[in-house]
Amino acid sequence: MIRKQILEILEEVCPGVDIESQTALFDDGIIASFDVIHIMSELMDVFNIEIDADDIEPENINSLDALVNLVESRLS
Amino acid sequence: MEITSVLYPAFLIVFLAVYFALSKSRLQIYAILAASLIYMTYSSGISGTLICMLLCLFLWLIGKKLKGSRPLFFLSLFLDLGLLLYFKFFTGIFDSLFTAVTAGERISIRLLAAPAGLSYFSLSVAAYLVDCYKGKIEAEKNYFHFLTFVTFFPALHQGPFNLYKNLMPQLRERHVFSESALISGAQRILWGYFQKMVIADRLHIFVSSAVPESSVTGIVLFFTMILYSFQIYADFAGGIDIIMGVTEIMGIGLPENFRSPLAASSVSDFWKRWHITLGTIMEKYVYYPLVLSKKMRSASKLIKNKYLSRVFAAAAANFLVFILVGIWHGTGWNYVVYGIYQAVFTTSAILLAPVYKNIRSVLHIGNGNIPYRIFMSVRTFIILVFGRYFTRAGSLALAFEMFRRTFISASAWRPSLLFDGTLLGYGLEIKNLILALICMALMVVVDVIHYRNIRFRDHLMTKPFPVRLAVYYALIFGIIIFGIYGEEYSASAFIYAQF
């Protein structure tokens, strides 16, 4: 469920990109730094979690799995 | 104490001898503290050092009780940033008020000197206070260790900005002498001195002579400002290279402050490559907290346009951060406008990103297209040169006066003006001017090499000894023969040490 919701947010930001197969969404410039802000804001609102400046690191943003891990760690 | 003064290398040699003599003792950190306090006192007098020690004492005491306490957090920020604001903004106001009260008698109220490096360490300390308040780091238990972090002398005058969590553990560690670190650090120090004394100080002669000259207009003034852009880069990066070389010898790793800024493809990209540690502090402690705040997120949702709603927070926070960056550089309106100038380009890049993407797609231009990449770098450089008008001019009125002189007439833009001998009237004769231009080309080459992820020093170490020796001699004799020595052999002050 969490995975599906995050996938929807990413697909809205990067239409036409096969998100599941990407491992360097940020490093490859598929999502720009200002898109990162939007994604993080959506995650905070949708899952009611706190995300901090320190969480905004490429390793947390480069793939769907990384974002799922980030959200799960905040939910727990 | 200027890094380029004769005293600095002597100070450094004595310090390093004591520092490594104490490598097996817990006292090594106190050698750094003693050197830092001597360095600070030499630079800004005993009152500056005492102010700093007192500020650190208050903040260290408050820091221990800071976690989660909002009133203490605001008090500590008020003390830390208040001191910066006082020395940066208000001393001038108090001076003029006092002069008015004393019926024009010129008695200065500014009896206290600002501690050296205040612009730099106050922001690093503010970051420490935020992290303590949020519970991200444990407050420092030892006052003298805290004072060492704040006054750390190699980075005191012009950075790079250091975060407590990165620097403090390294200061506490014991560091033994390493020959390879000495060689590698010395190479970087030599390149730093070369940039400062051969390139920046040479360009300074031309720029400081040509800019105030009202007869310098059009293409000659623009050419002068190109030289100024290289001067400020060689000056700042040269200073940072000396600092990084010194800390490398000490066994302490500081964050890099530059990543090939001349290769930047946009103004936004430039700010990820220039003064990176200021960018990191601004990003982590102003930009992200602002964009991720509830109020900003709610404001974004009020915008109906889907794309604008998505990027509103990033664009608004970006604008504010660049105004703050401008003000950090200086107190005049010219610095505010400098910040706005940078903000306009970086914010419009966010707002118009889909438009730029479509244009690139229609013209079939990919990221790997080299002519396009060069075009973007040159375009960015020209935008930045015009931005430098605001910081070089000294005041907003003078900046606009320089713009007026630049665009005074079409005839002032005849390329022939660069070759008819006009340029030789500003302190540099033909040989010196050619040398300056060769050095500027060298800086472009070095930036392109670094941009391609080639580390010149690693490459050099693989070469046979005679080749390495030749490079060292070229740099040393380059500095001795071509270095610019001001009055009484005191090189001109570092530009970024004055901010």
Coordinates of C-alpha atoms in Angstrom, one line a residue:
Chain A
M1 CA 0.0 0.0 0.0
I2 CA 2.8 2.4 1.0
R3 CA 4.7 1.4 -2.1
K4 CA 1.7 2.0 -4.4
Q5 CA 1.1 5.5 -2.9
I6 CA 4.7 6.5 -3.3
L7 CA 4.7 5.2 -6.8
E8 CA 1.7 7.4 -7.7
I9 CA 3.5 10.5 -6.3
L10 CA 6.6 9.7 -8.4
E11 CA 4.6 9.0 -11.5
E12 CA 2.9 12.3 -11.2
V13 CA 6.3 14.1 -11.0
C14 CA 7.9 12.0 -13.8
P15 CA 5.2 11.0 -16.3
G16 CA 6.3 8.3 -18.7
V17 CA 9.2 7.1 -16.7
D18 CA 9.4 3.4 -15.6
I19 CA 9.9 4.3 -11.9
E20 CA 10.3 0.6 -10.7
S21 CA 13.4 0.1 -12.9
Q22 CA 15.2 3.2 -11.8
T23 CA 18.0 3.2 -9.3
A24 CA 19.4 6.7 -9.8
L25 CA 16.3 8.9 -10.1
F26 CA 18.1 11.9 -8.5
D27 CA 21.7 11.2 -9.6
D28 CA 20.6 10.8 -13.3
G29 CA 18.6 14.1 -13.1
I30 CA 15.2 12.3 -13.7
I31 CA 13.9 14.2 -10.7
A32 CA 15.2 17.7 -10.2
S33 CA 16.0 19.2 -6.8
F34 CA 12.8 21.2 -6.7
D35 CA 10.8 18.0 -7.5
V36 CA 12.5 16.5 -4.5
I37 CA 10.8 19.2 -2.3
H38 CA 7.4 18.4 -3.8
I39 CA 7.9 14.6 -3.3
M40 CA 9.0 15.1 0.3
S41 CA 6.1 17.5 1.0
E42 CA 3.6 14.9 -0.4
L43 CA 5.1 12.1 1.7
M44 CA 4.8 14.3 4.8
D45 CA 1.1 15.1 4.0
V46 CA 0.0 11.6 2.8
F47 CA 1.7 9.6 5.5
N48 CA 1.6 12.3 8.2
I49 CA 5.3 11.9 9.0
E50 CA 8.2 14.4 9.7
I51 CA 10.9 14.6 7.1
D52 CA 14.1 16.5 8.0
A53 CA 16.7 18.4 6.0
D54 CA 19.2 15.6 6.8
D55 CA 16.9 13.0 5.1
I56 CA 17.2 14.8 1.8
E57 CA 20.2 12.9 0.5
P58 CA 20.5 11.2 -2.9
E59 CA 20.6 7.7 -1.3
N60 CA 17.1 8.3 0.1
I61 CA 15.7 9.6 -3.2
N62 CA 17.4 7.5 -5.9
S63 CA 14.8 4.7 -6.1
L64 CA 11.3 3.7 -5.2
D65 CA 12.7 1.2 -2.7
A66 CA 14.8 3.9 -1.0
L67 CA 11.7 6.2 -0.6
V68 CA 9.7 3.3 0.8
N69 CA 12.4 2.6 3.3
L70 CA 12.5 6.2 4.3
V71 CA 8.7 6.4 4.9
E72 CA 8.7 3.1 6.8
S73 CA 11.5 4.2 9.0
R74 CA 9.6 7.4 9.8
L75 CA 6.3 5.5 10.4
S76 CA 8.0 3.2 12.9
Chain B
M1 CA 47.8 37.7 10.3
E2 CA 47.5 37.4 6.5
I3 CA 48.1 34.0 5.1
T4 CA 50.3 35.6 2.5
S5 CA 52.4 37.4 5.0
V6 CA 56.0 36.3 5.7
L7 CA 54.9 35.6 9.3
Y8 CA 52.3 32.9 8.4
P9 CA 54.7 30.2 7.2
A10 CA 56.9 30.7 10.2
F11 CA 53.9 30.5 12.5
L12 CA 52.7 27.4 10.7
I13 CA 56.1 25.6 11.0
V14 CA 56.3 26.3 14.8
F15 CA 52.7 25.2 15.2
L16 CA 53.2 22.0 13.2
A17 CA 56.3 21.1 15.1
V18 CA 54.5 21.4 18.5
Y19 CA 51.3 19.7 17.1
F20 CA 53.1 16.6 15.9
A21 CA 55.4 16.5 19.0
L22 CA 52.1 16.1 20.9
S23 CA 50.7 13.4 18.6
K24 CA 50.8 10.8 21.3
S25 CA 49.3 13.1 23.9
R26 CA 45.7 14.3 24.6
L27 CA 47.1 17.8 24.5
Q28 CA 47.2 17.9 20.7
I29 CA 43.8 19.7 20.5
Y30 CA 45.2 22.3 23.0
A31 CA 48.0 23.1 20.6
I32 CA 45.3 23.9 18.0
L33 CA 43.5 26.0 20.5
A34 CA 46.6 27.9 21.6
A35 CA 47.5 28.6 17.9
S36 CA 44.0 29.6 17.1
L37 CA 43.8 32.1 20.0
I38 CA 47.2 33.6 19.1
Y39 CA 46.2 33.8 15.4
M40 CA 42.9 35.5 16.3
T41 CA 44.5 38.0 18.7
Y42 CA 47.1 38.8 16.1
S43 CA 44.3 39.4 13.6
S44 CA 41.8 41.3 15.6
G45 CA 43.4 42.3 18.9
I46 CA 42.9 41.0 22.4
S47 CA 39.4 42.5 22.7
G48 CA 38.2 40.5 19.6
T49 CA 39.5 37.3 21.2
L50 CA 38.0 38.0 24.6
I51 CA 34.6 38.8 23.0
C52 CA 34.8 35.5 21.2
M53 CA 35.8 33.5 24.3
L54 CA 33.0 35.1 26.3
L55 CA 30.4 34.4 23.5
C56 CA 31.6 30.8 23.4
L57 CA 31.3 30.5 27.2
F58 CA 27.7 31.6 27.1
L59 CA 26.8 29.5 24.1
W60 CA 28.6 26.4 25.6
L61 CA 26.7 26.8 28.8
I62 CA 23.3 27.3 27.1
G63 CA 24.1 24.5 24.6
K64 CA 24.1 21.9 27.4
K65 CA 20.5 22.8 28.2
L66 CA 19.3 23.6 24.7
K67 CA 17.6 20.3 23.6
G68 CA 13.9 21.1 23.1
S69 CA 14.0 24.4 24.9
R70 CA 12.6 27.1 22.6
P71 CA 13.4 30.2 24.8
L72 CA 17.0 29.1 25.3
F73 CA 17.3 28.3 21.5
F74 CA 16.2 31.8 20.6
L75 CA 18.4 33.4 23.3
S76 CA 21.4 31.5 22.0
L77 CA 20.7 32.4 18.3
F78 CA 20.1 36.1 19.4
L79 CA 23.5 36.1 21.1
D80 CA 25.3 34.4 18.2
L81 CA 23.7 36.2 15.3
G82 CA 23.2 39.4 17.2
L83 CA 26.9 39.8 17.5
L84 CA 27.3 39.3 13.8
L85 CA 24.5 41.7 13.0
Y86 CA 25.9 44.3 15.5
F87 CA 29.4 44.3 13.9
K88 CA 28.1 44.0 10.4
F89 CA 25.3 46.5 10.4
F90 CA 25.0 48.6 13.5
T91 CA 28.5 49.8 14.3
G92 CA 28.2 52.3 11.5
I93 CA 24.8 53.5 12.8
F94 CA 26.1 53.8 16.4
D95 CA 29.2 55.6 15.1
S96 CA 27.1 58.2 13.2
L97 CA 24.6 58.6 16.1
F98 CA 27.5 59.2 18.5
T99 CA 29.1 61.7 16.2
A100 CA 25.8 63.6 16.1
V101 CA 25.5 63.6 19.9
T102 CA 29.0 64.9 20.3
A103 CA 28.3 67.8 17.9
G104 CA 30.4 66.5 15.1
E105 CA 33.4 65.6 17.2
R106 CA 34.8 62.5 15.6
I107 CA 34.9 60.2 18.5
S108 CA 34.3 56.6 17.5
I109 CA 32.1 54.5 19.8
R110 CA 33.5 51.4 18.2
L111 CA 36.0 50.7 20.9
L112 CA 35.7 46.9 20.5
A113 CA 37.1 45.1 17.4
A114 CA 35.0 42.4 15.8
P115 CA 36.6 39.0 16.4
A116 CA 38.4 37.8 13.3
G117 CA 36.3 35.3 11.2
L118 CA 33.0 36.4 12.9
S119 CA 31.1 36.1 9.5
Y120 CA 32.2 32.5 9.2
F121 CA 32.2 31.1 12.7
S122 CA 28.9 32.7 13.7
L123 CA 27.1 30.6 11.0
S124 CA 28.8 27.4 12.0
V125 CA 27.9 28.0 15.6
A126 CA 24.3 28.8 14.6
A127 CA 24.2 25.4 12.9
Y128 CA 25.6 23.8 16.1
L129 CA 22.8 25.5 18.1
V130 CA 20.1 24.3 15.8
D131 CA 21.4 20.7 15.9
C132 CA 21.6 20.8 19.7
Y133 CA 18.1 22.2 20.0
K134 CA 16.7 19.5 17.7
G135 CA 18.6 16.8 19.6
K136 CA 20.6 15.8 16.5
I137 CA 23.9 16.1 18.3
E138 CA 25.1 15.9 21.9
A139 CA 26.1 19.3 23.2
E140 CA 29.9 19.7 23.7
K141 CA 30.9 18.9 27.3
N142 CA 34.3 20.5 27.2
Y143 CA 34.4 24.3 26.9
F144 CA 38.0 24.4 25.6
H145 CA 37.1 21.8 22.9
F146 CA 34.1 23.9 21.9
L147 CA 36.3 27.0 21.7
T148 CA 38.8 25.1 19.5
F149 CA 35.9 24.2 17.1
V150 CA 34.8 27.8 16.9
T151 CA 38.2 29.5 16.6
F152 CA 39.9 26.7 14.4
F153 CA 42.6 29.0 12.9
P154 CA 43.2 27.5 9.4
A155 CA 39.5 28.1 8.5
L156 CA 38.9 31.2 10.6
H157 CA 39.3 34.0 8.0
Q158 CA 37.6 32.7 4.9
G159 CA 36.2 29.3 5.7
P160 CA 35.3 26.7 4.5
F161 CA 32.3 26.6 6.9
N162 CA 32.5 23.6 9.2
L163 CA 29.8 21.6 10.8
Y164 CA 30.4 20.6 14.4
K165 CA 29.5 16.9 13.7
N166 CA 32.2 16.7 11.0
L167 CA 35.0 18.8 12.5
M168 CA 34.8 18.2 16.2
P169 CA 35.6 14.4 16.1
Q170 CA 38.6 15.1 14.0
L171 CA 39.9 17.8 16.4
R172 CA 39.7 15.3 19.2
E173 CA 41.5 12.5 17.4
R174 CA 45.2 12.2 17.6
H175 CA 47.1 12.8 14.4
V176 CA 50.5 11.5 13.6
F177 CA 52.9 13.0 11.1
S178 CA 52.5 11.6 7.6
E179 CA 55.1 12.2 4.8
S180 CA 52.5 11.6 2.1
A181 CA 50.1 14.1 3.7
L182 CA 52.9 16.6 3.9
I183 CA 53.8 16.3 0.2
S184 CA 50.2 16.3 -0.9
G185 CA 49.3 19.2 1.4
A186 CA 52.4 21.2 0.3
Q187 CA 51.4 20.8 -3.3
R188 CA 48.0 22.2 -2.6
I189 CA 49.5 25.1 -0.6
L190 CA 51.9 25.9 -3.5
W191 CA 49.0 26.0 -6.0
G192 CA 47.1 28.2 -3.6
Y193 CA 49.9 30.7 -3.2
F194 CA 50.3 30.7 -7.0
Q195 CA 46.7 31.5 -7.6
K196 CA 46.7 34.2 -4.9
M197 CA 50.0 35.9 -5.6
V198 CA 50.6 35.4 -9.2
I199 CA 47.1 35.5 -10.6
A200 CA 44.7 37.3 -8.2
D201 CA 47.1 40.0 -7.1
R202 CA 48.3 40.6 -10.7
L203 CA 44.7 41.0 -11.9
H204 CA 44.0 43.2 -8.9
I205 CA 46.5 45.8 -10.2
F206 CA 44.6 46.1 -13.5
V207 CA 41.1 46.0 -12.0
S208 CA 41.6 48.4 -9.2
S209 CA 43.2 50.9 -11.7
A210 CA 40.6 50.5 -14.4
V211 CA 37.3 50.3 -12.6
P212 CA 37.3 53.8 -10.9
E213 CA 38.4 55.4 -14.2
S214 CA 35.4 57.1 -15.7
S215 CA 37.0 57.0 -19.2
V216 CA 36.9 53.1 -19.0
T217 CA 33.7 52.2 -20.8
G218 CA 32.1 49.6 -23.1
I219 CA 34.1 46.6 -24.0
V220 CA 37.1 47.7 -22.0
L221 CA 35.0 47.9 -18.8
F222 CA 33.4 44.6 -19.5
F223 CA 36.8 43.0 -20.1
T224 CA 38.0 44.5 -16.8
M225 CA 35.0 42.8 -15.1
I226 CA 35.9 39.5 -16.7
L227 CA 39.4 40.0 -15.2
Y228 CA 37.7 40.8 -11.8
S229 CA 35.7 37.6 -12.0
F230 CA 38.9 35.6 -12.4
Q231 CA 40.6 37.7 -9.7
I232 CA 37.9 36.9 -7.1
Y233 CA 38.0 33.2 -8.1
A234 CA 41.9 33.0 -7.9
D235 CA 41.8 35.0 -4.6
F236 CA 39.2 32.9 -2.9
A237 CA 40.1 29.5 -4.3
G238 CA 43.8 30.3 -3.7
G239 CA 43.1 31.0 0.0
I240 CA 41.0 27.9 0.4
D241 CA 43.7 25.7 -1.3
I242 CA 46.3 27.0 1.2
I243 CA 43.9 26.3 4.1
M244 CA 43.0 22.8 2.8
G245 CA 46.7 22.1 2.3
V246 CA 47.5 23.1 5.9
T247 CA 44.7 20.9 7.3
E248 CA 45.7 18.0 5.0
I249 CA 49.2 18.1 6.6
M250 CA 47.5 18.2 10.1
G251 CA 45.5 15.1 9.1
I252 CA 42.1 16.9 9.2
G253 CA 39.7 16.8 6.3
L254 CA 37.6 19.8 5.6
P255 CA 34.7 20.0 3.1
E256 CA 35.6 21.2 -0.4
N257 CA 34.5 24.7 -1.2
F258 CA 34.8 24.6 -5.0
R259 CA 34.0 22.1 -7.8
S260 CA 35.0 23.6 -11.1
P261 CA 32.7 26.8 -11.0
L262 CA 34.0 27.9 -14.4
A263 CA 32.3 24.9 -15.9
A264 CA 28.9 25.7 -14.5
S265 CA 26.1 25.3 -17.0
S266 CA 23.6 27.6 -15.2
V267 CA 23.5 30.1 -12.4
S268 CA 21.9 27.4 -10.2
D269 CA 24.7 25.0 -11.2
F270 CA 27.3 27.7 -10.4
W271 CA 26.0 27.9 -6.8
K272 CA 26.5 24.2 -6.4
R273 CA 30.1 24.6 -7.4
W274 CA 31.1 27.9 -5.8
H275 CA 31.4 28.5 -2.0
I276 CA 29.8 25.1 -1.6
T277 CA 30.0 25.1 2.2
L278 CA 28.0 28.4 2.5
G279 CA 25.4 26.7 0.2
T280 CA 25.3 23.6 2.4
I281 CA 24.7 25.7 5.5
M282 CA 22.0 27.7 3.8
E283 CA 20.4 24.6 2.3
K284 CA 20.3 22.5 5.5
Y285 CA 19.4 25.3 7.9
V286 CA 17.3 27.8 6.0
Y287 CA 16.1 26.4 2.6
Y288 CA 14.9 22.9 3.6
P289 CA 13.3 23.8 7.0
L290 CA 11.4 26.6 5.1
V291 CA 10.2 24.5 2.2
L292 CA 9.2 21.6 4.4
S293 CA 7.4 23.8 6.9
K294 CA 3.6 23.3 7.3
K295 CA 2.9 27.0 6.3
M296 CA 4.8 26.7 3.1
R297 CA 3.2 23.4 2.2
S298 CA -0.3 24.9 2.9
A299 CA 0.5 28.0 0.8
S300 CA 1.6 25.8 -2.1
K301 CA -1.7 24.0 -2.1
L302 CA -3.6 27.3 -2.6
I303 CA -2.1 27.7 -6.1
K304 CA -4.4 26.3 -8.8
N305 CA -1.8 25.8 -11.5
K306 CA -0.5 22.2 -11.0
Y307 CA 3.2 22.9 -11.9
L308 CA 3.4 26.2 -10.0
S309 CA 1.8 24.6 -7.0
R310 CA 4.5 21.9 -7.2
V311 CA 7.4 24.3 -7.3
F312 CA 6.1 27.3 -5.4
A313 CA 7.8 26.4 -2.1
A314 CA 11.1 25.7 -3.8
A315 CA 11.0 28.9 -5.8
A316 CA 10.0 31.1 -2.8
A317 CA 12.6 29.7 -0.4
N318 CA 15.2 29.9 -3.1
F319 CA 14.5 33.6 -3.6
L320 CA 14.8 34.3 0.2
V321 CA 18.0 32.2 0.5
F322 CA 19.8 34.2 -2.2
I323 CA 18.9 37.5 -0.7
L324 CA 20.4 36.2 2.6
V325 CA 23.5 35.1 0.6
G326 CA 23.8 38.6 -0.8
I327 CA 23.5 40.2 2.6
W328 CA 26.0 37.8 4.1
H329 CA 28.6 39.2 1.6
G330 CA 28.1 42.8 2.8
T331 CA 25.8 45.4 4.3
G332 CA 25.1 47.8 1.4
W333 CA 22.1 47.8 -0.9
N334 CA 24.4 46.6 -3.7
Y335 CA 24.7 43.3 -1.8
V336 CA 20.9 43.0 -1.5
V337 CA 20.5 43.6 -5.2
Y338 CA 23.4 41.1 -5.9
G339 CA 21.3 38.5 -4.0
I340 CA 18.2 39.4 -5.9
Y341 CA 20.1 39.3 -9.2
Q342 CA 21.2 35.7 -8.4
A343 CA 17.7 34.8 -7.1
V344 CA 16.0 36.0 -10.3
F345 CA 18.1 33.6 -12.4
T346 CA 17.9 30.6 -10.1
T347 CA 14.2 31.0 -9.3
S348 CA 13.2 31.6 -13.0
A349 CA 15.2 28.4 -13.8
I350 CA 12.8 26.5 -11.4
L351 CA 9.6 28.2 -12.7
L352 CA 10.5 27.9 -16.4
A353 CA 12.0 24.4 -16.2
P354 CA 9.3 22.8 -18.4
V355 CA 9.8 25.6 -21.1
Y356 CA 13.5 25.0 -21.2
K357 CA 13.0 21.2 -21.4
N358 CA 10.6 21.6 -24.4
I359 CA 13.0 23.9 -26.2
R360 CA 15.9 21.4 -25.7
S361 CA 13.6 18.6 -26.9
V362 CA 12.5 20.5 -30.0
L363 CA 16.1 21.4 -30.9
H364 CA 17.2 17.8 -30.2
I365 CA 19.8 18.9 -27.7
G366 CA 21.0 16.3 -25.2
N367 CA 23.1 16.7 -22.1
G368 CA 26.1 15.2 -23.9
N369 CA 26.1 17.9 -26.6
I370 CA 29.6 19.5 -26.1
P371 CA 29.0 22.7 -28.2
Y372 CA 25.7 23.3 -26.3
R373 CA 27.6 22.6 -23.0
I374 CA 30.3 25.2 -23.8
F375 CA 27.6 27.7 -24.9
M376 CA 25.8 27.2 -21.6
S377 CA 29.0 27.7 -19.6
V378 CA 29.9 30.9 -21.5
R379 CA 26.4 32.2 -21.1
T380 CA 26.5 31.5 -17.4
F381 CA 29.8 33.2 -17.0
I382 CA 28.6 36.3 -18.7
I383 CA 25.5 36.5 -16.5
L384 CA 27.8 36.1 -13.4
V385 CA 30.2 38.8 -14.7
F386 CA 27.3 41.3 -14.7
G387 CA 26.4 40.1 -11.2
R388 CA 29.9 41.0 -10.1
Y389 CA 29.2 44.7 -10.9
F390 CA 27.2 44.9 -7.7
T391 CA 29.9 43.5 -5.4
R392 CA 32.8 45.3 -7.1
A393 CA 31.2 48.7 -7.3
G394 CA 31.1 49.5 -3.5
S395 CA 27.6 50.9 -3.6
L396 CA 24.4 50.5 -5.6
A397 CA 24.7 53.9 -7.2
L398 CA 28.3 53.1 -8.4
A399 CA 27.1 49.8 -9.8
F400 CA 24.5 51.4 -11.9
E401 CA 27.1 54.0 -12.9
M402 CA 29.3 51.1 -14.1
F403 CA 26.4 49.6 -16.1
R404 CA 25.8 53.0 -17.7
R405 CA 29.5 53.2 -18.6
T406 CA 29.4 49.7 -20.0
F407 CA 26.4 50.4 -22.3
I408 CA 27.3 54.0 -23.1
S409 CA 27.4 53.6 -26.9
A410 CA 27.8 51.0 -29.6
S411 CA 31.2 52.5 -30.6
A412 CA 32.5 51.7 -27.1
W413 CA 32.1 48.0 -28.0
R414 CA 34.5 48.0 -30.9
P415 CA 36.6 44.9 -30.4
S416 CA 39.6 46.9 -31.7
L417 CA 39.7 48.8 -28.4
L418 CA 41.1 45.7 -26.8
F419 CA 44.1 45.7 -29.2
D420 CA 44.9 49.4 -29.7
G421 CA 47.0 49.8 -26.5
T422 CA 44.2 51.1 -24.3
L423 CA 44.6 48.1 -22.0
L424 CA 48.2 49.0 -21.3
G425 CA 47.2 52.1 -19.3
Y426 CA 46.1 50.3 -16.2
G427 CA 49.2 49.2 -14.3
L428 CA 50.1 46.1 -16.3
E429 CA 52.5 46.4 -19.3
I430 CA 52.2 44.0 -22.2
K431 CA 54.2 41.1 -20.7
N432 CA 52.3 41.2 -17.4
L433 CA 49.0 41.4 -19.2
I434 CA 49.8 38.5 -21.4
L435 CA 51.0 36.5 -18.3
A436 CA 47.7 37.3 -16.6
L437 CA 45.7 36.1 -19.6
I438 CA 47.8 32.9 -19.8
C439 CA 47.1 32.3 -16.1
M440 CA 43.4 32.8 -16.6
A441 CA 43.5 30.2 -19.4
L442 CA 45.4 27.9 -17.0
M443 CA 42.5 28.3 -14.5
V444 CA 40.0 27.3 -17.2
V445 CA 42.1 24.2 -18.1
V446 CA 42.4 23.2 -14.4
D447 CA 38.6 23.6 -13.9
V448 CA 37.9 21.5 -17.0
I449 CA 40.4 18.8 -15.8
H450 CA 38.7 18.7 -12.4
Y451 CA 35.2 18.7 -14.1
R452 CA 36.3 15.5 -15.8
N453 CA 37.1 14.0 -12.4
I454 CA 40.8 13.9 -13.0
R455 CA 42.7 14.7 -9.8
F456 CA 45.8 16.5 -11.0
R457 CA 47.8 15.8 -7.7
D458 CA 47.1 12.0 -7.9
H459 CA 48.2 12.1 -11.5
L460 CA 51.4 14.0 -10.6
M461 CA 52.3 11.4 -8.0
T462 CA 52.4 8.7 -10.6
K463 CA 55.0 10.6 -12.6
P464 CA 58.8 10.0 -12.2
F465 CA 60.6 12.1 -9.6
P466 CA 62.3 14.5 -12.0
V467 CA 58.9 15.4 -13.5
R468 CA 57.4 16.1 -10.1
L469 CA 60.5 18.1 -9.1
A470 CA 60.1 20.2 -12.3
V471 CA 56.5 21.0 -11.4
Y472 CA 57.4 22.0 -7.8
Y473 CA 60.2 24.2 -9.1
A474 CA 57.9 25.8 -11.7
L475 CA 55.4 26.7 -9.0
I476 CA 57.9 27.9 -6.4
F477 CA 59.9 30.0 -8.9
G478 CA 56.6 31.1 -10.5
I479 CA 55.5 32.5 -7.1
I480 CA 58.9 34.1 -6.4
I481 CA 59.5 35.6 -9.8
F482 CA 55.9 36.4 -10.9
G483 CA 54.3 36.9 -7.5
I484 CA 53.0 40.4 -6.8
Y485 CA 54.3 41.9 -3.6
G486 CA 52.5 45.0 -2.3
E487 CA 54.0 47.7 -0.1
E488 CA 56.5 46.3 2.3
Y489 CA 56.0 42.8 0.8
S490 CA 52.4 42.6 2.2
A491 CA 50.2 41.1 -0.5
S492 CA 46.7 42.6 -0.9
A493 CA 44.1 41.3 1.6
F494 CA 41.9 38.3 0.6
I495 CA 38.6 39.5 -0.7
Y496 CA 36.5 36.8 1.0
A497 CA 38.3 37.5 4.4
Q498 CA 36.6 40.9 4.3
F499 CA 33.0 39.6 4.1

